[in-house]
Coordinates of C-alpha atoms in Angstrom, one line a residue:
M2 CA 7.7 19.7 115.3
D3 CA 7.1 18.2 111.8
R4 CA 6.5 21.8 110.5
V5 CA 8.8 23.6 108.3
P6 CA 9.7 27.1 109.1
L7 CA 8.8 29.5 106.5
A8 CA 12.2 30.5 106.0
L9 CA 13.6 27.1 105.6
R10 CA 11.2 26.3 102.5
P11 CA 13.3 26.2 99.6
G12 CA 12.4 28.3 96.6
V13 CA 10.0 30.5 98.3
L14 CA 10.1 34.3 99.0
Y15 CA 8.1 36.2 101.9
C16 CA 9.6 39.5 101.0
Q17 CA 10.8 41.7 98.6
P18 CA 14.2 40.6 98.0
G19 CA 17.2 43.2 98.4
I20 CA 17.2 46.4 99.9
A21 CA 13.7 47.1 98.7
G22 CA 12.3 44.9 101.0
A23 CA 14.6 44.9 104.0
H24 CA 12.3 46.6 105.9
E25 CA 9.9 43.7 105.9
K26 CA 11.8 41.2 107.4
G27 CA 11.2 42.9 110.7
G28 CA 7.8 42.9 110.5
V29 CA 7.5 39.4 109.5
E30 CA 9.9 38.3 112.8
G31 CA 8.0 40.7 115.2
Q32 CA 4.4 39.1 114.0
I33 CA 5.9 35.6 115.3
G34 CA 7.1 37.1 118.3
W35 CA 3.6 38.3 118.9
F36 CA 2.4 34.9 118.1
R37 CA 4.5 33.0 120.3
R38 CA 4.3 35.6 123.2
N39 CA 0.4 35.4 123.6
H40 CA -0.1 31.8 122.5
L41 CA 3.3 29.9 123.9
V42 CA 3.6 31.6 126.8
P43 CA 3.1 29.7 129.2
V44 CA 4.4 26.6 127.2
P45 CA 0.9 24.6 126.5
E46 CA 0.6 21.2 128.2
V47 CA -0.4 18.5 125.9
A48 CA 0.2 14.7 125.5
T49 CA 1.1 14.9 121.6
L50 CA 2.5 16.6 119.2
A51 CA -0.6 16.3 116.5
E52 CA -2.7 17.7 119.5
L53 CA 0.0 20.9 119.9
N54 CA -0.1 21.1 115.9
A55 CA -4.1 21.4 116.2
M56 CA -4.0 24.1 119.0
I57 CA -1.7 26.1 116.6
D58 CA -3.9 25.8 113.6
R59 CA -7.4 26.8 115.4
W60 CA -5.0 30.0 117.1
G61 CA -4.1 30.6 113.6
E62 CA -7.5 30.7 112.1
E63 CA -8.6 33.2 115.1
D64 CA -5.7 35.0 114.4
E65 CA -7.2 36.3 110.9
A66 CA -9.7 38.4 112.6
R67 CA -6.7 40.2 114.3
R68 CA -5.8 44.0 113.0
I69 CA -2.2 44.7 113.1
R70 CA -2.0 47.9 114.6
S71 CA -4.4 50.7 112.7
R72 CA -4.3 48.7 109.6
P73 CA -7.7 49.4 107.8
R74 CA -8.1 45.7 107.2
T75 CA -8.0 42.6 109.3
I76 CA -5.1 39.5 108.9
G77 CA -7.6 37.6 107.1
E78 CA -8.9 40.1 104.6
Y79 CA -5.3 40.9 103.6
L80 CA -4.6 37.0 103.0
A81 CA -8.0 36.6 100.9
A82 CA -6.8 39.5 98.7
E83 CA -3.0 37.4 98.8
R84 CA -4.0 34.4 98.2
P85 CA -4.8 34.7 94.0
L86 CA -1.0 35.8 93.9
L87 CA 0.3 32.9 95.3
A88 CA 1.8 29.8 93.2
P89 CA 0.2 26.4 94.3
L90 CA 1.2 23.8 96.2
P91 CA 3.8 20.9 95.1
E92 CA 1.7 18.0 94.4
E93 CA 3.9 15.5 96.9
P94 CA 4.3 17.1 100.2
F95 CA 7.6 18.3 101.9
E96 CA 9.6 15.4 103.3
T97 CA 10.4 16.5 106.9
G98 CA 11.5 13.5 108.6
R99 CA 15.4 12.3 108.5
L100 CA 16.4 9.2 106.9
F101 CA 18.3 6.6 108.2
T102 CA 19.4 3.1 106.6
P103 CA 20.2 0.5 109.3
R104 CA 20.4 -3.2 109.0
V105 CA 18.3 -5.2 111.3
D106 CA 19.7 -7.5 114.0
R107 CA 19.2 -11.1 114.6
Y108 CA 16.6 -9.7 116.9
S109 CA 14.8 -8.6 114.3
Q110 CA 15.4 -4.9 115.5
I111 CA 17.1 -1.7 114.1
G112 CA 18.9 1.0 116.1
V113 CA 17.7 4.5 115.6
R114 CA 19.2 7.4 117.6
S115 CA 20.1 5.0 120.4
N116 CA 16.8 3.1 120.5
R117 CA 15.7 0.1 119.4
Y118 CA 12.9 -0.9 117.4
S119 CA 11.2 -4.1 116.2
V120 CA 10.5 -4.8 112.6
P121 CA 9.0 -8.2 111.1
V122 CA 11.0 -11.5 111.5
R123 CA 11.4 -12.0 107.9
M124 CA 13.3 -8.5 107.5
I125 CA 16.2 -10.0 109.8
G126 CA 19.6 -9.3 107.7
R127 CA 18.3 -7.1 105.8
T128 CA 18.7 -3.1 105.3
V129 CA 15.9 -0.9 105.5
R130 CA 14.8 2.6 105.2
V131 CA 13.3 4.6 108.2
M132 CA 11.8 7.9 108.3
L133 CA 12.2 9.5 111.9
H134 CA 9.6 12.1 112.5
A135 CA 9.0 14.3 115.8
S136 CA 6.5 11.9 117.1
E137 CA 6.9 8.5 115.2
L138 CA 9.3 6.2 113.4
V139 CA 8.1 4.2 109.8
V140 CA 10.2 1.9 108.7
Y141 CA 9.9 0.8 104.7
D142 CA 11.4 -2.2 102.8
G143 CA 11.5 -0.5 99.4
R144 CA 8.3 1.2 98.9
E145 CA 6.5 -1.1 101.3
E146 CA 5.7 0.0 104.6
V147 CA 6.9 -2.7 107.5
A148 CA 6.5 -0.9 111.0
R149 CA 5.4 2.2 112.4
H150 CA 6.4 2.7 116.0
E151 CA 5.6 6.0 118.6
R152 CA 9.2 7.6 118.8
L153 CA 11.3 6.9 122.1
I154 CA 12.4 10.1 123.3
A155 CA 15.1 9.1 126.0
K156 CA 18.1 6.9 124.9
G157 CA 18.4 3.1 125.5
G158 CA 14.9 2.2 125.3
A159 CA 13.1 -0.2 123.4
R160 CA 9.9 -0.2 121.5
L161 CA 8.8 -3.7 120.5
D162 CA 5.8 -5.0 118.4
L163 CA 4.3 -8.4 119.5
D164 CA 2.7 -9.4 116.0
H165 CA 6.5 -9.1 114.9
Y166 CA 7.2 -11.9 116.2
L167 CA 4.5 -14.2 116.0
E168 CA 6.0 -16.6 113.2
A169 CA 9.4 -17.1 115.4
L170 CA 6.8 -18.3 118.3
V171 CA 5.0 -20.2 116.3
R172 CA 8.5 -22.6 115.8
K173 CA 9.5 -21.6 119.8
P174 CA 6.1 -21.4 121.6
G175 CA 8.3 -21.3 124.7
A176 CA 9.8 -18.2 124.4
L177 CA 6.5 -16.1 124.7
P178 CA 6.1 -16.0 128.6
G179 CA 9.1 -13.9 128.9
A180 CA 9.3 -11.8 125.8
T181 CA 10.0 -8.4 126.5
A182 CA 7.6 -7.7 123.9
L183 CA 4.7 -9.3 125.6
D184 CA 4.8 -7.2 128.4
Q185 CA 4.6 -4.1 126.0
A186 CA 1.8 -5.3 124.6
R187 CA 0.0 -5.9 128.1
S188 CA 1.1 -2.4 129.1
A189 CA -0.5 -0.7 125.8
G190 CA -3.6 -2.8 126.5
R191 CA -3.3 -4.7 123.3
F192 CA -2.8 -8.1 125.1
T193 CA -5.7 -8.0 127.5
P194 CA -7.0 -9.9 130.7
V195 CA -9.1 -12.1 128.4
H196 CA -6.1 -13.3 126.4
D197 CA -5.0 -14.4 129.3
A198 CA -7.2 -16.0 130.9
W199 CA -8.2 -18.2 127.4
W200 CA -4.2 -18.9 127.3
A201 CA -4.5 -20.3 130.8
A202 CA -7.4 -22.4 129.8
A203 CA -5.6 -23.9 126.8
R204 CA -2.6 -24.4 128.7
K205 CA -4.5 -26.5 131.3
A206 CA -6.3 -28.4 128.2
H207 CA -3.5 -28.9 125.7
G208 CA -0.5 -28.5 127.7
E209 CA 2.3 -25.6 128.1
R210 CA 3.7 -26.0 124.3
N211 CA 0.6 -26.7 122.4
G212 CA -1.6 -24.2 124.2
T213 CA 0.7 -21.6 124.0
R214 CA 1.1 -22.3 120.1
A215 CA -2.9 -22.1 120.1
L216 CA -2.6 -18.6 121.8
I217 CA -0.1 -17.6 119.2
E218 CA -2.5 -19.0 116.1
V219 CA -5.2 -16.3 117.4
L220 CA -2.8 -13.7 117.9
L221 CA -1.9 -14.1 114.0
L222 CA -5.8 -13.9 113.3
G223 CA -5.2 -10.2 114.5
R224 CA -3.8 -9.2 111.2
H225 CA -7.0 -10.0 109.6
L226 CA -9.6 -9.2 112.3
P227 CA -10.5 -6.3 114.3
H228 CA -8.6 -6.1 118.1
E229 CA -12.5 -5.5 119.8
H230 CA -14.0 -8.4 117.6
L231 CA -11.2 -10.9 118.5
V232 CA -11.2 -10.1 121.9
A233 CA -15.0 -10.6 121.8
G234 CA -14.2 -13.8 120.3
L235 CA -11.8 -14.9 122.8
A236 CA -14.3 -14.2 125.3
A237 CA -17.3 -16.1 123.7
A238 CA -15.2 -19.0 123.5
L239 CA -13.6 -19.1 126.7
R240 CA -17.6 -19.3 128.1
A241 CA -17.9 -22.1 125.6
G242 CA -14.9 -23.8 126.7
A243 CA -13.9 -23.6 123.1
L244 CA -10.0 -23.6 123.3
T245 CA -9.1 -24.0 119.4
A246 CA -8.2 -21.0 117.1
D247 CA -10.9 -21.8 114.8
A248 CA -13.4 -21.6 117.1
V249 CA -12.0 -18.2 118.4
A250 CA -12.2 -17.0 114.8
L251 CA -15.8 -18.0 114.2
E252 CA -16.5 -16.3 117.0
A253 CA -15.1 -13.4 116.2
R254 CA -16.7 -13.4 113.0
K255 CA -19.8 -13.6 114.9
A256 CA -19.0 -10.3 116.8
A257 CA -18.2 -8.8 113.1
E258 CA -21.5 -9.7 111.8
A259 CA -23.7 -8.9 114.9
D260 CA -21.7 -5.5 114.7
S261 CA -22.8 -4.8 111.1
M262 CA -26.6 -5.9 111.8
T263 CA -29.4 -3.2 111.7
P264 CA -31.1 -2.3 114.8
A265 CA -34.3 -3.5 113.5
E266 CA -33.1 -7.1 112.9
P267 CA -33.8 -9.4 115.8
E268 CA -31.1 -10.2 118.3
P269 CA -30.9 -14.0 118.7
P270 CA -32.2 -15.1 122.1
A271 CA -29.8 -15.3 125.0
T272 CA -28.8 -18.6 126.4
D273 CA -27.0 -19.2 129.9
R274 CA -24.0 -21.1 128.0
A275 CA -22.5 -20.0 125.0
T276 CA -22.8 -22.6 122.2
V277 CA -20.2 -22.5 119.5
T278 CA -20.7 -24.3 116.1
S279 CA -18.3 -25.9 114.0
L280 CA -17.3 -24.4 110.7
T281 CA -18.7 -27.3 108.8
E282 CA -22.2 -26.5 110.2
R283 CA -22.0 -23.2 109.9
R284 CA -21.7 -23.8 106.2
L285 CA -24.5 -26.6 105.7
S286 CA -26.5 -24.1 107.7
Q287 CA -26.4 -21.4 104.8
L288 CA -27.1 -23.9 101.7
P289 CA -30.7 -24.4 100.3
P290 CA -32.9 -27.2 101.5
D291 CA -32.2 -30.7 99.5
T292 CA -35.8 -31.8 98.1
R293 CA -34.0 -34.8 96.5
P294 CA -35.2 -38.3 97.3
L295 CA -33.3 -40.2 99.7
P296 CA -31.1 -42.9 98.1
S297 CA -32.3 -46.5 97.7
V298 CA -30.4 -49.7 97.6
A299 CA -33.2 -52.0 96.3
H300 CA -31.4 -52.2 92.7
Y301 CA -28.5 -53.4 94.4
D302 CA -30.7 -56.1 96.8
Q303 CA -31.8 -57.4 93.1
L304 CA -28.1 -58.0 92.3
L305 CA -27.3 -59.7 95.3
R306 CA -30.3 -62.2 94.7
H307 CA -29.2 -63.2 91.4
R308 CA -25.6 -64.3 92.0
R309 CA -26.7 -65.8 95.4
P310 CA -25.8 -69.6 95.2
N311 CA -28.9 -71.9 95.4
H312 CA -28.0 -74.2 98.4
P313 CA -29.6 -77.8 98.3
T314 CA -32.1 -78.3 100.9
T315 CA -31.7 -81.2 103.3

């Protein structure tokens, strides 16, 4: 767990020191045993450690209404009387993770506790700092966070993020179809059937290499656009037969604008066939109308008449 047991927190005394407080230790341990027997037996079934921590927090709040044996006040009342006497919490949280400093290998991966985790390809050959927590792993380059993964519990596994390899795949698009990172992205729901359908249409229109490169350019858009808007843009572009990354970007931004519209604004009429306007047309449509008269070439015609040679008549 990410929580630090009370007895392990440095510089904090939870009972009177020395012989005068020797009798308190058993009382503290007894209450911890009561909490475990009443809340953790049988062992709760949860999906994540965060869910278990939330349950323990809730049980702790409910426990404030309990009286210990025949004491006149509840746990919460004793806590309220003791709180003004407590020292303030430190400004910086206590770090509960374990630090590692692995070197990024040529596959853009690091090894931590017999498992492999991906980092961006620009980190190849560099030494990074890794904080390993109970449920996640965070990778830092200096003070910058460069990767975050759910922790693998079993040994010999690999957690790969497709986004970490996109710069390399742009140069070698043929490596994408068989990539393990692509399989994991599909399993996690990040690479959807809409991605696959657009990719298949792009390969049919542009060829295997160029169609795959177009998909990678679309995936790079995911660094600046929300995932749901990017999927909506892919779906709209696919319906319109627009198989370029620019068209997907435009449709994704349209989806983002539609989500931000207030309900009072009228929606555009639905059409049987989706249309995709170019970026240039979209920018021109937002300019104010041009009221200037159309240009005339009459002055140039006068110049031409003056320079035109006189042909003799026969």
